[in-house]
Short mmCIF file of C-alpha atoms in Angstrom, two decimals:
data_model
loop_
_atom_site.label_atom_id
_atom_site.label_comp_id
_atom_site.label_asym_id
_atom_site.label_seq_id
_atom_site.Cartn_x
_atom_site.Cartn_y
_atom_site.Cartn_z
CA MET A 27 -14.89 -35.41 -127.24
CA THR A 28 -15.99 -33.39 -124.29
CA LEU A 29 -14.19 -33.67 -121.09
CA PRO A 30 -15.41 -32.18 -118.21
CA ALA A 31 -13.80 -29.29 -116.74
CA THR A 32 -11.00 -29.93 -114.12
CA PRO A 33 -9.08 -27.10 -111.50
CA ALA A 34 -6.52 -25.26 -113.92
CA LEU A 35 -3.04 -24.35 -112.82
CA PRO A 36 -2.93 -20.91 -111.62
CA CYS A 37 -1.14 -18.74 -114.55
CA THR A 38 2.29 -18.08 -112.34
CA ALA A 39 5.29 -19.69 -112.29
CA GLY A 40 5.91 -23.34 -110.38
CA ILE A 41 8.73 -25.45 -109.74
CA GLY A 42 9.88 -28.74 -110.15
CA LEU A 43 9.30 -30.31 -106.91
CA ARG A 44 12.23 -33.29 -106.37
CA ALA A 45 12.93 -35.74 -103.14
CA VAL A 46 16.07 -33.14 -102.06
CA HIS A 47 13.65 -30.24 -101.63
CA TYR A 48 10.60 -32.14 -99.61
CA HIS A 49 11.41 -31.44 -96.14
CA GLU A 50 12.82 -27.63 -96.38
CA LEU A 51 9.69 -27.12 -98.58
CA LEU A 52 7.17 -28.45 -96.11
CA GLN A 53 9.37 -26.17 -93.61
CA GLN A 54 9.52 -23.08 -95.35
CA LEU A 55 5.92 -23.12 -97.57
CA PRO A 56 7.57 -20.22 -99.90
CA ALA A 57 5.32 -18.46 -101.67
CA ILE A 58 5.36 -19.73 -105.36
CA GLY A 59 2.30 -20.86 -107.20
CA TRP A 60 2.09 -24.18 -108.06
CA LEU A 61 4.22 -27.47 -108.23
CA GLU A 62 4.75 -30.24 -110.54
CA VAL A 63 6.42 -33.55 -109.43
CA HIS A 64 6.86 -36.72 -111.74
CA SER A 65 4.00 -38.82 -111.79
CA GLU A 66 5.44 -42.38 -111.25
CA ASN A 67 7.37 -41.59 -108.10
CA PHE A 68 4.01 -41.63 -106.30
CA PHE A 69 2.43 -44.60 -107.79
CA GLY A 70 2.06 -47.15 -105.05
CA GLY A 71 1.40 -45.71 -101.54
CA GLY A 72 3.90 -44.75 -98.34
CA ALA A 73 6.45 -42.16 -97.61
CA ALA A 74 6.59 -40.56 -100.82
CA LEU A 75 2.22 -40.39 -101.45
CA ASN A 76 2.04 -38.61 -97.69
CA THR A 77 4.96 -36.39 -98.51
CA LEU A 78 2.68 -35.29 -101.54
CA ARG A 79 -0.79 -35.35 -99.66
CA ARG A 80 1.03 -32.74 -97.03
CA VAL A 81 2.46 -30.96 -99.97
CA ARG A 82 -1.18 -30.69 -101.81
CA GLU A 83 -2.80 -29.25 -98.46
CA HIS A 84 -0.88 -25.82 -99.56
CA TYR A 85 -0.11 -25.38 -103.27
CA PRO A 86 -1.68 -27.02 -106.54
CA ILE A 87 0.11 -30.01 -107.82
CA SER A 88 1.08 -30.76 -111.80
CA LEU A 89 1.65 -34.73 -112.61
CA HIS A 90 4.01 -34.55 -114.83
CA GLY A 91 4.74 -38.58 -116.21
CA VAL A 92 7.68 -39.60 -118.26
CA GLY A 93 6.99 -43.67 -118.33
CA LEU A 94 4.05 -44.02 -120.14
CA GLY A 95 5.49 -44.06 -123.58
CA LEU A 96 2.49 -42.66 -125.70
CA ALA A 97 3.43 -43.70 -129.11
CA SER A 98 4.70 -46.82 -128.08
CA PRO A 99 3.92 -49.58 -130.93
CA PRO A 100 2.39 -52.20 -128.11
CA PRO A 101 -0.80 -51.28 -126.08
CA LEU A 102 -0.63 -49.20 -123.52
CA ASP A 103 0.59 -50.60 -119.61
CA GLN A 104 -2.64 -50.90 -117.68
CA ARG A 105 -0.72 -51.37 -114.54
CA HIS A 106 0.77 -48.12 -115.13
CA LEU A 107 -2.58 -46.15 -116.75
CA ALA A 108 -4.31 -47.88 -113.15
CA ALA A 109 -1.28 -46.47 -110.81
CA LEU A 110 -1.88 -43.10 -112.50
CA LYS A 111 -5.89 -43.16 -112.26
CA LYS A 112 -5.65 -44.01 -108.57
CA LEU A 113 -2.95 -41.05 -107.90
CA CYS A 114 -5.10 -38.73 -110.00
CA ASP A 115 -7.87 -39.78 -108.19
CA GLU A 116 -6.23 -38.91 -104.80
CA ILE A 117 -4.47 -35.84 -105.59
CA GLU A 118 -6.75 -33.65 -107.46
CA PRO A 119 -4.30 -32.36 -109.76
CA ALA A 120 -4.34 -29.41 -111.60
CA ALA A 121 -3.01 -30.61 -114.40
CA VAL A 122 -2.14 -34.02 -115.76
CA SER A 123 1.22 -34.24 -118.79
CA GLU A 124 2.86 -36.64 -120.87
CA HIS A 125 5.64 -36.54 -123.28
CA LEU A 126 5.09 -37.02 -127.27
CA CYS A 127 7.17 -39.99 -127.61
CA TRP A 128 7.36 -43.64 -126.81
CA ASN A 129 9.84 -45.78 -124.80
CA SER A 130 8.75 -49.61 -125.60
CA ALA A 131 9.31 -51.99 -128.33
CA ASP A 132 9.29 -55.78 -128.85
CA GLY A 133 8.72 -56.34 -125.56
CA ARG A 134 11.75 -54.23 -123.89
CA VAL A 135 11.59 -50.75 -122.06
CA ILE A 136 13.91 -48.18 -122.79
CA ASN A 137 13.23 -45.51 -120.01
CA ASP A 138 14.48 -42.69 -121.97
CA LEU A 139 12.23 -40.35 -123.92
CA LEU A 140 12.20 -41.27 -127.62
CA PRO A 141 11.30 -39.43 -131.08
CA PHE A 142 9.69 -41.11 -133.82
CA PRO A 143 8.40 -40.33 -137.34
CA TYR A 144 5.91 -38.04 -137.23
CA THR A 145 3.59 -39.40 -140.02
CA GLN A 146 -0.45 -39.87 -140.21
CA ALA A 147 -0.16 -43.44 -139.32
CA ALA A 148 1.62 -42.24 -136.11
CA LEU A 149 -0.71 -39.62 -135.57
CA THR A 150 -3.49 -41.84 -135.97
CA HIS A 151 -1.91 -44.45 -133.16
CA VAL A 152 -0.86 -41.48 -130.70
CA ALA A 153 -4.24 -40.16 -130.73
CA GLU A 154 -5.85 -43.15 -129.90
CA ARG A 155 -4.06 -43.72 -126.99
CA VAL A 156 -4.43 -40.05 -125.82
CA GLU A 157 -8.44 -40.62 -126.48
CA GLN A 158 -8.09 -43.53 -124.27
CA VAL A 159 -5.74 -42.04 -121.49
CA GLN A 160 -8.07 -39.02 -121.28
CA ALA A 161 -11.22 -41.26 -121.06
CA LEU A 162 -9.70 -43.28 -118.19
CA LEU A 163 -9.03 -40.02 -116.59
CA GLY A 164 -11.58 -38.15 -116.92
CA ARG A 165 -9.90 -34.90 -117.90
CA GLN A 166 -7.61 -32.99 -120.18
CA LEU A 167 -4.32 -34.57 -121.01
CA LEU A 168 -1.24 -32.15 -121.91
CA ILE A 169 1.16 -33.74 -123.87
CA GLU A 170 5.19 -32.22 -124.16
CA ASN A 171 7.02 -31.30 -127.16
CA LEU A 172 10.18 -33.54 -127.19
CA SER A 173 13.74 -32.59 -127.39
CA SER A 174 15.66 -34.72 -130.10
CA TYR A 175 18.85 -35.51 -131.24
CA LEU A 176 18.18 -37.16 -134.70
CA SER A 177 15.52 -36.86 -137.00
CA PHE A 178 13.84 -39.83 -139.18
CA ASN A 179 13.55 -39.68 -142.71
CA GLN A 180 10.00 -40.89 -143.00
CA SER A 181 8.09 -37.63 -141.22
CA GLU A 182 5.72 -36.24 -143.04
CA MET A 183 5.02 -32.99 -140.74
CA GLY A 184 7.21 -31.43 -138.35
CA GLU A 185 6.44 -32.06 -134.57
CA ALA A 186 4.57 -28.80 -134.32
CA GLU A 187 1.91 -29.87 -136.79
CA PHE A 188 1.46 -32.89 -135.14
CA LEU A 189 0.90 -31.44 -132.11
CA ALA A 190 -1.54 -29.08 -133.31
CA THR A 191 -3.48 -32.12 -135.15
CA LEU A 192 -3.22 -33.94 -132.39
CA SER A 193 -4.67 -32.13 -130.10
CA ARG A 194 -7.42 -30.58 -132.64
CA ARG A 195 -8.41 -34.56 -132.75
CA THR A 196 -8.07 -35.49 -128.92
CA GLY A 197 -8.97 -32.12 -127.38
CA CYS A 198 -5.89 -32.35 -125.44
CA GLY A 199 -3.39 -29.47 -124.44
CA ILE A 200 -0.08 -28.68 -124.88
CA LEU A 201 2.69 -28.72 -122.49
CA PHE A 202 5.13 -26.21 -124.51
CA ASP A 203 8.91 -26.94 -123.33
CA VAL A 204 10.75 -24.16 -124.55
CA ASN A 205 14.22 -25.30 -123.96
CA ASN A 206 13.19 -28.02 -126.12
CA LEU A 207 12.66 -26.22 -128.94
CA PHE A 208 15.82 -24.37 -128.35
CA VAL A 209 17.54 -28.02 -127.90
CA ASN A 210 15.72 -28.88 -131.40
CA GLN A 211 16.50 -25.80 -133.06
CA CYS A 212 20.10 -25.90 -132.40
CA ASN A 213 20.52 -29.79 -133.31
CA LEU A 214 17.87 -30.48 -135.92
CA GLY A 215 17.28 -27.06 -137.38
CA VAL A 216 14.04 -26.45 -136.08
CA ASP A 217 12.76 -23.28 -137.28
CA ALA A 218 11.69 -21.65 -133.73
CA LEU A 219 9.33 -18.74 -134.97
CA ALA A 220 7.60 -21.22 -137.33
CA PHE A 221 7.45 -23.96 -134.38
CA ILE A 222 5.80 -21.20 -132.16
CA LYS A 223 3.39 -20.23 -134.90
CA THR A 224 1.90 -23.21 -135.76
CA LEU A 225 1.20 -24.00 -132.36
CA PRO A 226 -2.56 -23.46 -131.33
CA ALA A 227 -2.24 -20.86 -129.26
CA ASP A 228 -5.47 -22.01 -127.65
CA ALA A 229 -4.58 -25.26 -126.56
CA VAL A 230 -1.15 -24.37 -125.18
CA ALA A 231 -2.11 -24.55 -121.45
CA GLU A 232 1.84 -24.91 -119.95
CA TYR A 233 5.15 -23.90 -120.32
CA HIS A 234 8.18 -25.33 -119.29
CA LEU A 235 11.66 -23.64 -118.54
CA ALA A 236 14.57 -25.80 -118.29
CA GLY A 237 18.60 -25.93 -119.00
CA ALA A 238 20.75 -27.87 -121.78
CA THR A 239 24.08 -28.63 -121.84
CA LYS A 240 25.90 -29.46 -125.07
CA HIS A 241 28.47 -32.77 -125.79
CA ASN A 242 30.21 -33.02 -128.67
CA GLY A 243 28.02 -30.61 -130.83
CA CYS A 244 25.10 -31.83 -129.66
CA TRP A 245 22.48 -29.98 -127.45
CA VAL A 246 21.43 -32.40 -124.34
CA ASP A 247 17.71 -32.00 -122.48
CA THR A 248 19.67 -32.50 -119.39
CA HIS A 249 17.79 -30.42 -116.88
CA SER A 250 20.86 -29.73 -114.89
CA THR A 251 21.75 -26.17 -115.34
CA ALA A 252 19.79 -22.70 -115.20
CA VAL A 253 17.81 -21.77 -117.76
CA SER A 254 20.20 -19.90 -120.86
CA ASN A 255 19.38 -16.79 -122.25
CA GLU A 256 18.49 -18.03 -125.50
CA VAL A 257 15.71 -20.00 -123.86
CA TRP A 258 14.73 -16.75 -122.16
CA ALA A 259 14.84 -15.22 -125.30
CA LEU A 260 12.57 -18.08 -126.86
CA TYR A 261 9.78 -17.61 -123.95
CA GLU A 262 9.38 -13.85 -124.63
CA ILE A 263 8.51 -14.89 -128.26
CA ALA A 264 5.99 -17.27 -126.73
CA LEU A 265 4.51 -14.79 -124.31
CA GLN A 266 4.25 -12.26 -127.57
CA GLN A 267 2.80 -14.76 -129.60
CA MET A 268 0.37 -16.82 -127.18
CA GLY A 269 0.23 -15.31 -124.33
CA PRO A 270 1.07 -15.92 -120.44
CA ARG A 271 0.43 -19.54 -119.28
CA PRO A 272 1.31 -21.44 -115.93
CA THR A 273 5.39 -21.97 -116.42
CA LEU A 274 7.44 -24.27 -114.64
CA ILE A 275 11.39 -24.21 -114.15
CA GLU A 276 12.25 -27.68 -114.41
CA TRP A 277 15.69 -28.61 -112.47
CA ASP A 278 16.51 -32.85 -112.18
CA ASN A 279 20.03 -32.96 -112.42
CA ASP A 280 22.75 -31.61 -110.10
CA ILE A 281 19.77 -30.01 -107.93
CA PRO A 282 20.58 -26.55 -106.69
CA GLU A 283 19.38 -25.05 -103.30
CA LEU A 284 15.35 -24.21 -103.21
CA ALA A 285 16.08 -20.75 -103.09
CA LEU A 286 17.73 -20.83 -106.38
CA LEU A 287 15.04 -22.73 -107.91
CA LEU A 288 12.68 -19.98 -106.70
CA ASN A 289 14.80 -17.02 -107.74
CA GLU A 290 14.54 -18.77 -111.64
CA ALA A 291 11.05 -18.58 -111.24
CA THR A 292 10.62 -15.34 -109.94
CA LYS A 293 12.32 -14.43 -113.45
CA ALA A 294 9.83 -16.45 -114.98
CA GLN A 295 6.96 -14.56 -113.18
CA GLN A 296 8.39 -11.01 -114.12
CA GLN A 297 8.86 -11.65 -117.75
CA MET A 298 5.14 -13.36 -117.40
CA GLY A 299 4.11 -10.41 -115.71
CA ARG A 300 4.92 -7.91 -118.31
CA PHE A 301 2.50 -9.66 -120.51
CA ASN A 302 0.20 -9.98 -118.02
CA GLU A 303 -0.03 -6.46 -117.37
CA THR A 304 -0.69 -5.35 -121.32
CA LEU A 305 -3.45 -7.71 -121.10
CA VAL A 306 -5.67 -5.92 -118.84
CA MET B 14 8.86 -50.07 -146.78
CA LYS B 15 8.97 -51.00 -142.97
CA ARG B 16 5.91 -50.85 -140.92
CA TRP B 17 6.18 -47.97 -138.25
CA SER B 18 6.63 -50.24 -135.51
CA GLU B 19 9.34 -52.37 -137.28
CA GLU B 20 11.04 -48.81 -137.35
CA LEU B 21 11.00 -48.24 -133.89
CA GLU B 22 12.28 -51.55 -133.18
CA CYS B 23 15.10 -50.72 -135.13
CA PHE B 24 15.82 -48.08 -133.66
CA ALA B 25 15.44 -49.88 -129.39
CA GLN B 26 17.64 -52.30 -130.81
CA ALA B 27 20.51 -50.77 -132.32
CA ILE B 28 20.25 -48.53 -128.33
CA ILE B 29 20.16 -51.55 -126.80
CA SER B 30 22.36 -53.55 -128.10
CA GLY B 31 25.11 -50.60 -128.39
CA GLN B 32 25.74 -51.70 -132.06
CA GLY B 33 24.92 -50.36 -135.14
CA VAL B 34 22.48 -47.14 -136.78
CA PRO B 35 19.02 -47.52 -138.50
CA ASP B 36 19.17 -46.52 -141.83
CA ASN B 37 15.78 -44.64 -141.17
CA LEU B 38 17.49 -41.52 -139.71
CA ALA B 39 18.69 -38.69 -141.04
CA SER B 40 22.24 -38.55 -141.52
CA HIS B 41 23.78 -35.23 -140.81
CA TYR B 42 23.18 -32.64 -138.42
CA GLY B 43 24.61 -29.04 -138.46
CA HIS B 44 27.31 -29.70 -135.62
CA TYR B 45 27.22 -33.53 -135.25
CA ASP B 46 26.96 -36.85 -136.69
CA LEU B 47 24.70 -39.54 -136.27
CA THR B 48 27.00 -41.82 -134.16
CA THR B 49 27.09 -38.86 -131.60
CA ALA B 50 23.34 -38.82 -131.35
CA MET B 51 23.00 -42.28 -130.99
CA ALA B 52 25.92 -42.66 -128.25
CA ILE B 53 23.68 -39.83 -126.47
CA TYR B 54 20.51 -42.36 -126.56
CA ARG B 55 22.86 -45.28 -125.57
CA ASN B 56 24.23 -43.29 -122.55
CA ASN B 57 20.79 -42.24 -121.56
CA TYR B 58 19.29 -45.91 -121.86
CA ARG B 59 22.36 -46.84 -119.59
CA GLY B 60 22.53 -44.47 -117.79
CA ASN B 61 18.72 -44.02 -116.30
CA LEU B 62 18.82 -47.95 -115.66
CA HIS B 63 22.37 -47.66 -113.57
CA ASP B 64 20.70 -44.60 -111.21
CA ALA B 65 17.67 -46.55 -110.66
CA LEU B 66 19.78 -49.37 -109.71
CA ALA B 67 21.93 -47.45 -107.14
CA GLY B 68 19.03 -45.22 -105.99
CA ALA B 69 17.77 -49.25 -104.93
CA TYR B 70 20.62 -50.48 -103.77
CA PRO B 71 22.65 -47.96 -101.95
CA VAL B 72 24.01 -50.22 -99.08
CA VAL B 73 25.26 -52.56 -101.95
CA LEU B 74 26.51 -49.18 -103.63
CA GLN B 75 28.57 -48.00 -100.32
CA LEU B 76 29.63 -51.61 -99.98
CA VAL B 77 31.46 -52.00 -103.05
CA GLY B 78 31.73 -48.22 -104.27
CA ASP B 79 31.14 -46.57 -107.24
CA GLU B 80 33.90 -48.08 -109.53
CA PHE B 81 32.73 -51.91 -108.89
CA PHE B 82 28.97 -50.99 -108.86
CA ARG B 83 29.03 -49.41 -112.65
CA LEU B 84 31.07 -53.00 -113.42
CA MET B 85 28.34 -54.92 -111.63
CA THR B 86 25.33 -52.99 -113.24
CA TYR B 87 27.15 -52.65 -116.81
CA HIS B 88 26.77 -56.53 -116.98
CA PHE B 89 23.42 -56.45 -115.05
CA ILE B 90 22.12 -54.00 -117.64
CA ASN B 91 23.58 -56.20 -120.76
CA GLN B 92 21.72 -58.83 -119.81
CA THR B 93 18.90 -57.77 -118.00
CA PRO B 94 15.83 -55.25 -120.22
CA SER B 95 13.64 -53.12 -118.67
CA HIS B 96 10.16 -54.07 -119.01
CA SER B 97 8.57 -51.73 -117.48
CA GLY B 98 8.40 -47.23 -118.03
CA ASN B 99 8.24 -46.85 -114.02
CA LEU B 100 11.91 -47.34 -113.21
CA HIS B 101 11.27 -47.92 -109.81
CA HIS B 102 10.38 -51.89 -110.97
CA TYR B 103 13.92 -52.12 -112.16
CA GLY B 104 16.26 -54.30 -110.64
CA ALA B 105 14.31 -56.84 -108.91
CA ALA B 106 17.08 -59.47 -110.33
CA MET B 107 20.09 -57.95 -108.93
CA ALA B 108 20.60 -60.26 -106.36
CA ALA B 109 20.29 -63.45 -108.25
CA PHE B 110 22.75 -61.70 -110.82
CA ILE B 111 25.23 -60.79 -107.56
CA ALA B 112 25.31 -64.49 -106.43
CA ASP B 113 26.49 -65.31 -109.91
CA PHE B 114 28.68 -62.62 -110.69
CA ALA B 115 32.36 -64.31 -110.32
CA PRO B 116 34.19 -60.45 -109.17
CA ALA B 117 31.40 -60.73 -106.07
CA ALA B 118 32.60 -63.70 -105.01
CA GLY B 119 34.75 -62.46 -102.23
CA LEU B 120 31.78 -60.58 -100.83
CA PRO B 121 29.55 -63.92 -99.88
CA TYR B 122 27.16 -61.88 -98.17
CA LEU B 123 26.54 -59.04 -100.89
CA ALA B 124 23.61 -61.18 -102.58
CA ASP B 125 21.55 -61.27 -99.27
CA VAL B 126 22.24 -57.62 -98.46
CA ALA B 127 20.79 -57.17 -102.34
CA THR B 128 17.63 -59.27 -101.37
CA LEU B 129 17.24 -57.22 -98.23
CA GLU B 130 17.13 -53.89 -100.22
CA TRP B 131 15.06 -55.18 -102.80
CA GLY B 132 12.63 -55.89 -100.09
CA CYS B 133 12.99 -51.90 -98.77
CA HIS B 134 12.51 -51.06 -102.29
CA SER B 135 9.45 -52.66 -102.84
CA ALA B 136 8.04 -52.23 -99.16
CA TYR B 137 8.87 -48.10 -100.01
CA PHE B 138 6.32 -47.84 -103.08
CA ALA B 139 3.78 -51.13 -102.12
CA GLU B 140 0.63 -50.08 -101.79
CA GLU B 141 -0.92 -49.05 -97.98
CA SER B 142 -2.24 -51.74 -96.25
CA PRO B 143 -5.09 -51.75 -93.43
CA ALA B 144 -4.01 -52.04 -90.30
CA PHE B 145 -5.09 -55.22 -87.89
CA ASP B 146 -8.14 -54.64 -85.93
CA LEU B 147 -7.35 -56.26 -82.83
CA GLU B 148 -10.66 -55.22 -81.60
CA LYS B 149 -12.46 -57.33 -84.16
CA LEU B 150 -10.14 -60.22 -83.57
CA ALA B 151 -11.05 -59.76 -79.56
CA GLN B 152 -14.97 -60.17 -80.82
CA VAL B 153 -14.19 -63.77 -82.51
CA ALA B 154 -14.99 -66.73 -80.21
CA ALA B 155 -12.39 -68.82 -78.54
CA GLU B 156 -13.44 -72.21 -80.48
CA LYS B 157 -12.92 -70.54 -83.50
CA HIS B 158 -9.16 -69.16 -83.06
CA ALA B 159 -7.73 -71.93 -84.16
CA ASP B 160 -9.48 -71.73 -87.73
CA LEU B 161 -8.36 -68.20 -88.55
CA ARG B 162 -6.23 -67.22 -91.18
CA LEU B 163 -3.91 -64.57 -90.70
CA VAL B 164 -2.80 -62.35 -93.41
CA VAL B 165 0.41 -61.59 -93.88
CA ASN B 166 1.54 -58.00 -95.70
CA PRO B 167 2.80 -58.82 -99.42
CA ALA B 168 5.14 -56.14 -99.01
CA ALA B 169 6.99 -57.78 -95.69
CA THR B 170 10.02 -59.51 -97.37
CA LEU B 171 11.81 -62.50 -94.70
CA LEU B 172 15.32 -63.37 -95.01
CA HIS B 173 17.22 -65.86 -93.81
CA SER B 174 20.83 -65.29 -94.21
CA LYS B 175 23.78 -66.97 -93.31
CA TYR B 176 25.09 -63.40 -92.55
CA PRO B 177 24.63 -60.49 -90.24
CA VAL B 178 23.09 -58.64 -92.89
CA ALA B 179 20.74 -56.85 -90.90
CA ASP B 180 23.46 -55.51 -88.71
CA LEU B 181 24.80 -54.47 -92.21
CA TRP B 182 22.25 -52.55 -93.23
CA ARG B 183 21.87 -50.41 -90.42
CA ALA B 184 25.33 -49.48 -90.06
CA HIS B 185 24.80 -47.76 -93.67
CA GLN B 186 21.87 -45.91 -93.02
CA PRO B 187 22.09 -42.43 -93.05
CA ASN B 188 21.06 -41.97 -89.53
CA SER B 189 22.33 -44.55 -88.02
CA ASN B 190 25.91 -44.86 -86.00
CA HIS B 191 27.83 -45.73 -88.83
CA ASP B 192 29.22 -48.92 -86.50
CA PHE B 193 30.97 -50.52 -89.53
CA GLN B 194 32.49 -53.12 -86.39
CA ILE B 195 30.33 -55.99 -87.59
CA ASP B 196 32.23 -59.28 -88.04
CA ILE B 197 31.14 -61.05 -91.19
CA SER B 198 31.65 -64.32 -89.58
CA SER B 199 29.52 -63.81 -85.97
CA GLY B 200 26.54 -65.81 -87.62
CA GLY B 201 23.67 -65.11 -89.66
CA CYS B 202 20.12 -63.57 -88.98
CA ILE B 203 16.79 -63.59 -89.68
CA ALA B 204 15.81 -60.46 -91.14
CA LEU B 205 11.87 -58.96 -91.96
CA VAL B 206 11.83 -56.30 -94.01
CA VAL B 207 8.75 -54.19 -92.37
CA ARG B 208 7.06 -50.93 -93.15
CA VAL B 209 5.35 -48.58 -90.63
CA GLN B 210 3.35 -45.56 -90.67
CA SER B 211 5.40 -45.31 -93.91
CA VAL B 212 8.61 -45.68 -92.41
CA VAL B 213 10.65 -48.91 -93.89
CA ASP B 214 12.73 -50.85 -91.59
CA VAL B 215 14.68 -54.11 -91.07
CA CYS B 216 14.19 -55.71 -87.67
CA GLU B 217 15.11 -59.61 -86.90
CA LEU B 218 13.29 -62.03 -85.60
CA SER B 219 13.60 -65.57 -83.72
CA ALA B 220 13.99 -69.01 -85.43
CA ALA B 221 10.60 -69.67 -83.97
CA GLN B 222 9.00 -66.22 -84.88
CA SER B 223 10.34 -66.76 -88.61
CA ASP B 224 8.72 -70.65 -88.65
CA TRP B 225 5.76 -69.51 -87.58
CA LEU B 226 5.28 -66.38 -89.47
CA LEU B 227 6.04 -68.49 -92.89
CA GLN B 228 3.41 -70.78 -91.77
CA LEU B 229 0.99 -68.09 -92.23
CA SER B 230 2.28 -66.75 -95.40
CA ASP B 231 1.32 -70.50 -96.92
CA GLY B 232 -1.79 -69.76 -95.63
CA THR B 233 -1.86 -72.36 -92.93
CA PRO B 234 -4.80 -71.50 -89.92
CA LEU B 235 -3.47 -70.11 -86.63
CA GLY B 236 -4.25 -73.30 -84.31
CA SER B 237 -2.17 -75.68 -86.53
CA ALA B 238 0.72 -73.39 -87.29
CA SER B 239 1.20 -72.60 -83.57
CA GLU B 240 1.12 -76.01 -82.52
CA ALA B 241 3.73 -76.78 -85.12
CA THR B 242 5.79 -74.05 -84.15
CA LEU B 243 5.38 -74.75 -80.29
CA ALA B 244 6.12 -78.35 -80.89
CA ARG B 245 9.59 -77.25 -82.85
CA TYR B 246 10.05 -74.15 -80.02
CA PRO B 247 8.72 -74.60 -77.05
CA GLN B 248 9.82 -71.09 -75.68
CA PHE B 249 7.57 -69.40 -78.38
CA ASP B 250 5.82 -66.83 -77.23
CA LEU B 251 2.40 -66.98 -79.27
CA THR B 252 0.80 -63.87 -77.85
CA ALA B 253 3.95 -61.63 -77.99
CA THR B 254 4.78 -62.27 -81.57
CA LEU B 255 1.19 -61.49 -82.46
CA LEU B 256 1.21 -58.35 -81.31
CA GLU B 257 4.76 -57.20 -82.70
CA LEU B 258 3.79 -58.43 -86.11
CA VAL B 259 0.19 -56.49 -85.75
CA ALA B 260 2.66 -53.32 -84.57
CA LYS B 261 4.96 -53.84 -87.42
CA ASN B 262 1.75 -53.91 -89.65
CA VAL B 263 3.24 -57.38 -91.18
CA LEU B 264 0.18 -58.86 -90.15
CA THR B 265 -2.87 -56.85 -91.81
CA THR B 266 -6.08 -58.80 -91.03
CA PHE B 267 -7.54 -62.04 -90.49
CA THR B 268 -9.80 -64.00 -92.46
CA LEU B 269 -12.23 -67.18 -91.13
CA GLY B 270 -13.79 -70.14 -92.73
CA ALA B 271 -12.18 -72.43 -95.25
#
């Protein structure tokens, strides 16, 4: 399917914008390339949307969804889609992304990002959903790889192959979350290098960097700490293999001061910058 | 072999019920076992719902403290599945739950505080409403005034409480004077949740104002609503109430005709 050109994120570092930083950010207007917000926090109208409108006057915005549940068996929630469409029309984001996950079955919703078996049947199902969303929004969707704590016996392929095929079939982009790959490498024994090599570089449109924590031997994607050295090292490999892309510092729990977030973004910018220069 | 959707339903059931381990999952991992992995998903499930409730009910949380709030949400989550991928939709039934929650029986005002807070939460995320056009109203011929229907903002919540819950709510707001010397037996209130220029607030109405507003909400034309209220409350100031509710975006527009 052919999708119209949409404004792209600048190939720089950005940060996740959360409510605790709204005021400070608008007061200081720090030099940062772009900002990413969780779409659902701006559904409807009112104070939150007003804030986002003001932020949008100064920065490109990426809308990152956490609640669509693209791979869920039941039909997509039309109310959710309509709210996302309305938000996109108003904010004119530079990117719109969601996760390769499901969140509802049998009439009940689990408000989390859940893994599923990577089968051909799942691929057909998810591809239909991605096309449905892209048709409604009239733009490309970026799909993010998932952090996972378990794996399904029935999987017929790896997540990277699933994403690569999904992108080829639907024209969707890939949001490569480097921390999620690190988590899956530690938890599930995913071969990180093979994963990166399997992703189609042309389709990768954004990187995420975040911190994880370990519970009872299992790495959990808590987004509650600084980016670890291991994740910076994997990011380096991604930069080597695929080149620089807009890169987000994601921090959702135990959120630090804005200055610390910006500092993490500067680190990403510097690491990316070395590859920008080599490309010239 | 199970259908794909059935595989996911088994997984969902194991997370929600907190029991069992689906047989379609790999059982061995490098540094932990499947039970640990399932526990993480169960904790995420309950934790996300708890956090959503804590976000929607900050005053209830302050009134009962973190430990009791966790006890309430534990039982609430057990009996109230989520039905929306948008976590901000979760928790509408909290007031009804609290009213029946025996351990909270000693706080008879708590359910009304929850009703007020859900009103505030819903108003915060409500779609934007038009501002009432008073000039357009002034152009309506006087003989047609009685037939006007004033449209009430669906985001406004009206609450009749036997307790001073509006005072309670105000005392627990971040920028309040924190005057907690509230006599809970000092009498009830009629609280109205409003959103004015995107700021959510709780104000109070007189019995007459509430009487009039409720009729308007039911679609009663202006003439008969006002007559009925004035018959019950001869002191009712129609013009002042109309202007106040317009200023607070409680009345958003009007229609004329059937």
